[in-house]
């Protein structure tokens, strides 16, 4: 397969990019191109005009205020990993970014592209959902901020309308007593797409779990918050989640009930359920450990 011919545009502002996306026939935004160009090459997708976002400074930055991190949508996974700010205030996002593809993919692929592709197996969405992130969306009419939990509508589908761009991702900073982490199971140790993934965030006050969010990936059409597993955690003591106690098992089973896995080339539905249960238990235990250390 070879890439078909296409028009290529490199605007230097969000406004110009949106104008081009509205004016050029069958146009698509391109950040790193690691998903888009592969799909075009394989004939899965056809775009006659590509609007590159790579030269737009307003989409490439990492900033903070008192409560939040602001990550430009065109920040690459390698830049996320190297950022001292993200390392300090959202270390679980660094962990997730480190598990994406290879060095080449991490140097080129962007956090915005990862969520806009909206694959249920993408690695940044579960942890961003667990951390209660939002996305800023710019369009012809206005700029809106939407919680990430309302962004995905189905596998590879989002709420984005024609001409709209995700410009930045807003991530609440970690606070004392919060522990968050991401686990991914792929068919190889490195460079493989998730067969199952789980992100967990817990918040402890005096060893009680006052807040939690468990997100399951690659086992439903979109990355999904497991409401049932999250409920099992809330209000409980950390000591109730020891390896051999029933609550941990209950949380694993609850996440499986919330999953809707499919059979595909990477794994059968039952295999995914079995792996999910193990991964949920592992992720919860690790999130609690991190939270206990962060409480001191
Ligand atoms: C070999 C290989 C390995 C990979 N491994 C992994 C992996 O382990 N984990 C993983 O999660 N992914 C993986 N991927 C997928 C891909 O690399 C990532 O999803 C990457 O983050 C996509 O970012 P990008 O900037 O390249 O997106 P692009 O390919 O540029 O864009 C992807 C889609 O998002 C849209 N888009 C991009 N940016 C925006 C924006 N700001 N606003 C609106 N729409 C936008 C584009 O129009 C397109 O539809 C892999 C890909 C390859 C080729």
PDB file of N, CA and C in Angstrom, residues 177-181 200-205 207-214 229-230 232-242 247-248 251 280-296:
ATOM      1  N   UNK A 177      -2.424  12.471  49.629  1.00  0.00           N
ATOM      2  CA  UNK A 177      -3.392  11.390  49.833  1.00  0.00           C
ATOM      3  C   UNK A 177      -3.906  10.775  48.549  1.00  0.00           C
ATOM      4  N   UNK A 178      -3.477  11.309  47.404  1.00  0.00           N
ATOM      5  CA  UNK A 178      -3.929  10.720  46.134  1.00  0.00           C
ATOM      6  C   UNK A 178      -2.863   9.751  45.615  1.00  0.00           C
ATOM      7  N   UNK A 179      -3.309   8.618  45.136  1.00  0.00           N
ATOM      8  CA  UNK A 179      -2.424   7.657  44.459  1.00  0.00           C
ATOM      9  C   UNK A 179      -3.066   7.269  43.150  1.00  0.00           C
ATOM     10  N   UNK A 180      -2.278   7.289  42.079  1.00  0.00           N
ATOM     11  CA  UNK A 180      -2.849   6.928  40.771  1.00  0.00           C
ATOM     12  C   UNK A 180      -1.814   6.147  39.983  1.00  0.00           C
ATOM     13  N   UNK A 181      -2.277   5.201  39.181  1.00  0.00           N
ATOM     14  CA  UNK A 181      -1.344   4.436  38.364  1.00  0.00           C
ATOM     15  C   UNK A 181      -2.060   3.812  37.169  1.00  0.00           C
ATOM     16  N   UNK A 200      -6.199   3.567  37.767  1.00  0.00           N
ATOM     17  CA  UNK A 200      -6.892   3.756  39.053  1.00  0.00           C
ATOM     18  C   UNK A 200      -6.401   5.015  39.731  1.00  0.00           C
ATOM     19  N   UNK A 201      -7.339   5.723  40.313  1.00  0.00           N
ATOM     20  CA  UNK A 201      -6.974   6.847  41.192  1.00  0.00           C
ATOM     21  C   UNK A 201      -7.752   6.664  42.492  1.00  0.00           C
ATOM     22  N   UNK A 202      -7.054   6.780  43.616  1.00  0.00           N
ATOM     23  CA  UNK A 202      -7.741   6.735  44.908  1.00  0.00           C
ATOM     24  C   UNK A 202      -7.274   7.923  45.730  1.00  0.00           C
ATOM     25  N   UNK A 203      -8.116   8.369  46.632  1.00  0.00           N
ATOM     26  CA  UNK A 203      -7.719   9.443  47.547  1.00  0.00           C
ATOM     27  C   UNK A 203      -8.026   9.006  48.973  1.00  0.00           C
ATOM     28  N   UNK A 204      -7.023   9.100  49.826  1.00  0.00           N
ATOM     29  CA  UNK A 204      -7.173   8.653  51.212  1.00  0.00           C
ATOM     30  C   UNK A 204      -7.195   9.833  52.173  1.00  0.00           C
ATOM     31  N   UNK A 205      -8.056   9.727  53.180  1.00  0.00           N
ATOM     32  CA  UNK A 205      -7.979  10.624  54.334  1.00  0.00           C
ATOM     33  C   UNK A 205      -8.025   9.714  55.560  1.00  0.00           C
ATOM     34  N   UNK A 207      -6.499   6.981  56.090  1.00  0.00           N
ATOM     35  CA  UNK A 207      -6.576   5.582  55.645  1.00  0.00           C
ATOM     36  C   UNK A 207      -7.951   5.158  55.129  1.00  0.00           C
ATOM     37  N   UNK A 208      -8.869   6.110  54.974  1.00  0.00           N
ATOM     38  CA  UNK A 208     -10.178   5.791  54.370  1.00  0.00           C
ATOM     39  C   UNK A 208     -10.179   6.298  52.927  1.00  0.00           C
ATOM     40  N   UNK A 209     -10.714   5.516  52.029  1.00  0.00           N
ATOM     41  CA  UNK A 209     -10.779   5.911  50.623  1.00  0.00           C
ATOM     42  C   UNK A 209     -11.979   6.859  50.433  1.00  0.00           C
ATOM     43  N   UNK A 210     -11.689   8.146  50.333  1.00  0.00           N
ATOM     44  CA  UNK A 210     -12.780   9.126  50.231  1.00  0.00           C
ATOM     45  C   UNK A 210     -13.176   9.383  48.782  1.00  0.00           C
ATOM     46  N   UNK A 211     -12.277   9.052  47.856  1.00  0.00           N
ATOM     47  CA  UNK A 211     -12.606   9.233  46.436  1.00  0.00           C
ATOM     48  C   UNK A 211     -11.853   8.183  45.631  1.00  0.00           C
ATOM     49  N   UNK A 212     -12.443   7.778  44.514  1.00  0.00           N
ATOM     50  CA  UNK A 212     -11.788   6.751  43.688  1.00  0.00           C
ATOM     51  C   UNK A 212     -12.316   6.835  42.269  1.00  0.00           C
ATOM     52  N   UNK A 213     -11.524   6.331  41.334  1.00  0.00           N
ATOM     53  CA  UNK A 213     -11.997   6.188  39.954  1.00  0.00           C
ATOM     54  C   UNK A 213     -11.213   5.054  39.295  1.00  0.00           C
ATOM     55  N   UNK A 214     -11.941   4.057  38.841  1.00  0.00           N
ATOM     56  CA  UNK A 214     -11.315   2.932  38.140  1.00  0.00           C
ATOM     57  C   UNK A 214     -11.755   3.002  36.678  1.00  0.00           C
ATOM     58  N   UNK A 229     -16.868  -0.874  40.052  1.00  0.00           N
ATOM     59  CA  UNK A 229     -15.602  -1.090  40.779  1.00  0.00           C
ATOM     60  C   UNK A 229     -15.297   0.123  41.655  1.00  0.00           C
ATOM     61  N   UNK A 230     -15.589   1.310  41.132  1.00  0.00           N
ATOM     62  CA  UNK A 230     -15.333   2.533  41.889  1.00  0.00           C
ATOM     63  C   UNK A 230     -16.152   2.538  43.180  1.00  0.00           C
ATOM     64  N   UNK A 232     -17.153   0.007  44.909  1.00  0.00           N
ATOM     65  CA  UNK A 232     -16.613  -0.954  45.889  1.00  0.00           C
ATOM     66  C   UNK A 232     -15.537  -0.289  46.761  1.00  0.00           C
ATOM     67  N   UNK A 233     -14.798   0.651  46.168  1.00  0.00           N
ATOM     68  CA  UNK A 233     -13.664   1.253  46.893  1.00  0.00           C
ATOM     69  C   UNK A 233     -14.078   2.360  47.869  1.00  0.00           C
ATOM     70  N   UNK A 234     -15.070   3.133  47.465  1.00  0.00           N
ATOM     71  CA  UNK A 234     -15.360   4.367  48.213  1.00  0.00           C
ATOM     72  C   UNK A 234     -15.830   4.085  49.647  1.00  0.00           C
ATOM     73  N   UNK A 235     -15.243   4.833  50.582  1.00  0.00           N
ATOM     74  CA  UNK A 235     -15.645   4.730  51.992  1.00  0.00           C
ATOM     75  C   UNK A 235     -14.992   3.580  52.740  1.00  0.00           C
ATOM     76  N   UNK A 236     -14.157   2.787  52.048  1.00  0.00           N
ATOM     77  CA  UNK A 236     -13.541   1.627  52.704  1.00  0.00           C
ATOM     78  C   UNK A 236     -12.146   1.973  53.230  1.00  0.00           C
ATOM     79  N   UNK A 237     -11.678   1.126  54.175  1.00  0.00           N
ATOM     80  CA  UNK A 237     -10.328   1.300  54.710  1.00  0.00           C
ATOM     81  C   UNK A 237      -9.317   0.622  53.789  1.00  0.00           C
ATOM     82  N   UNK A 238      -8.121   1.175  53.710  1.00  0.00           N
ATOM     83  CA  UNK A 238      -7.077   0.580  52.870  1.00  0.00           C
ATOM     84  C   UNK A 238      -6.835  -0.875  53.264  1.00  0.00           C
ATOM     85  N   UNK A 239      -6.847  -1.146  54.581  1.00  0.00           N
ATOM     86  CA  UNK A 239      -6.509  -2.502  55.061  1.00  0.00           C
ATOM     87  C   UNK A 239      -7.508  -3.553  54.563  1.00  0.00           C
ATOM     88  N   UNK A 240      -8.694  -3.113  54.117  1.00  0.00           N
ATOM     89  CA  UNK A 240      -9.690  -4.072  53.620  1.00  0.00           C
ATOM     90  C   UNK A 240      -9.347  -4.584  52.216  1.00  0.00           C
ATOM     91  N   UNK A 241      -8.290  -4.003  51.601  1.00  0.00           N
ATOM     92  CA  UNK A 241      -7.932  -4.400  50.235  1.00  0.00           C
ATOM     93  C   UNK A 241      -6.638  -5.205  50.183  1.00  0.00           C
ATOM     94  N   UNK A 242      -6.335  -5.901  51.284  1.00  0.00           N
ATOM     95  CA  UNK A 242      -5.154  -6.770  51.272  1.00  0.00           C
ATOM     96  C   UNK A 242      -5.382  -7.887  50.255  1.00  0.00           C
ATOM     97  N   UNK A 247     -12.790  -7.995  49.393  1.00  0.00           N
ATOM     98  CA  UNK A 247     -13.143  -6.737  48.701  1.00  0.00           C
ATOM     99  C   UNK A 247     -12.368  -6.540  47.410  1.00  0.00           C
ATOM    100  N   UNK A 248     -11.097  -6.980  47.404  1.00  0.00           N
ATOM    101  CA  UNK A 248     -10.282  -6.823  46.201  1.00  0.00           C
ATOM    102  C   UNK A 248     -10.876  -7.674  45.071  1.00  0.00           C
ATOM    103  N   UNK A 251     -13.965  -6.022  43.764  1.00  0.00           N
ATOM    104  CA  UNK A 251     -13.687  -4.912  42.839  1.00  0.00           C
ATOM    105  C   UNK A 251     -13.350  -5.457  41.451  1.00  0.00           C
ATOM    106  N   UNK A 280      -7.151  -5.204  37.414  1.00  0.00           N
ATOM    107  CA  UNK A 280      -7.877  -4.279  38.311  1.00  0.00           C
ATOM    108  C   UNK A 280      -7.353  -4.449  39.737  1.00  0.00           C
ATOM    109  N   UNK A 281      -7.203  -5.696  40.164  1.00  0.00           N
ATOM    110  CA  UNK A 281      -6.743  -5.941  41.535  1.00  0.00           C
ATOM    111  C   UNK A 281      -5.329  -5.372  41.724  1.00  0.00           C
ATOM    112  N   UNK A 282      -4.468  -5.609  40.730  1.00  0.00           N
ATOM    113  CA  UNK A 282      -3.080  -5.132  40.806  1.00  0.00           C
ATOM    114  C   UNK A 282      -3.034  -3.599  40.837  1.00  0.00           C
ATOM    115  N   UNK A 283      -3.845  -2.990  40.010  1.00  0.00           N
ATOM    116  CA  UNK A 283      -3.824  -1.525  39.900  1.00  0.00           C
ATOM    117  C   UNK A 283      -4.341  -0.881  41.184  1.00  0.00           C
ATOM    118  N   UNK A 284      -5.405  -1.463  41.753  1.00  0.00           N
ATOM    119  CA  UNK A 284      -5.962  -0.906  43.005  1.00  0.00           C
ATOM    120  C   UNK A 284      -4.924  -0.990  44.121  1.00  0.00           C
ATOM    121  N   UNK A 285      -4.274  -2.134  44.226  1.00  0.00           N
ATOM    122  CA  UNK A 285      -3.287  -2.300  45.310  1.00  0.00           C
ATOM    123  C   UNK A 285      -2.152  -1.294  45.160  1.00  0.00           C
ATOM    124  N   UNK A 286      -1.718  -1.102  43.928  1.00  0.00           N
ATOM    125  CA  UNK A 286      -0.613  -0.166  43.693  1.00  0.00           C
ATOM    126  C   UNK A 286      -1.056   1.283  43.945  1.00  0.00           C
ATOM    127  N   UNK A 287      -2.279   1.618  43.524  1.00  0.00           N
ATOM    128  CA  UNK A 287      -2.776   2.989  43.753  1.00  0.00           C
ATOM    129  C   UNK A 287      -2.865   3.268  45.253  1.00  0.00           C
ATOM    130  N   UNK A 288      -3.333   2.279  46.033  1.00  0.00           N
ATOM    131  CA  UNK A 288      -3.403   2.470  47.487  1.00  0.00           C
ATOM    132  C   UNK A 288      -2.003   2.660  48.089  1.00  0.00           C
ATOM    133  N   UNK A 289      -1.041   1.860  47.619  1.00  0.00           N
ATOM    134  CA  UNK A 289       0.337   1.995  48.118  1.00  0.00           C
ATOM    135  C   UNK A 289       0.859   3.409  47.866  1.00  0.00           C
ATOM    136  N   UNK A 290       0.631   3.892  46.642  1.00  0.00           N
ATOM    137  CA  UNK A 290       1.097   5.238  46.286  1.00  0.00           C
ATOM    138  C   UNK A 290       0.391   6.291  47.141  1.00  0.00           C
ATOM    139  N   UNK A 291      -0.908   6.079  47.376  1.00  0.00           N
ATOM    140  CA  UNK A 291      -1.677   7.050  48.168  1.00  0.00           C
ATOM    141  C   UNK A 291      -1.193   7.071  49.613  1.00  0.00           C
ATOM    142  N   UNK A 292      -0.911   5.912  50.175  1.00  0.00           N
ATOM    143  CA  UNK A 292      -0.420   5.838  51.566  1.00  0.00           C
ATOM    144  C   UNK A 292       0.888   6.620  51.674  1.00  0.00           C
ATOM    145  N   UNK A 293       1.803   6.409  50.708  1.00  0.00           N
ATOM    146  CA  UNK A 293       3.085   7.132  50.739  1.00  0.00           C
ATOM    147  C   UNK A 293       2.884   8.632  50.555  1.00  0.00           C
ATOM    148  N   UNK A 294       1.884   8.989  49.788  1.00  0.00           N
ATOM    149  CA  UNK A 294       1.615  10.401  49.480  1.00  0.00           C
ATOM    150  C   UNK A 294       0.861  11.101  50.620  1.00  0.00           C
ATOM    151  N   UNK A 295       0.294  10.287  51.532  1.00  0.00           N
ATOM    152  CA  UNK A 295      -0.481  10.855  52.650  1.00  0.00           C
ATOM    153  C   UNK A 295       0.454  11.372  53.745  1.00  0.00           C
ATOM    154  N   UNK A 296       1.667  10.736  53.803  1.00  0.00           N
ATOM    155  CA  UNK A 296       2.591  11.052  54.911  1.00  0.00           C
ATOM    156  C   UNK A 296       3.169  12.451  54.773  1.00  0.00           C
TER     157      UNK A 296
END
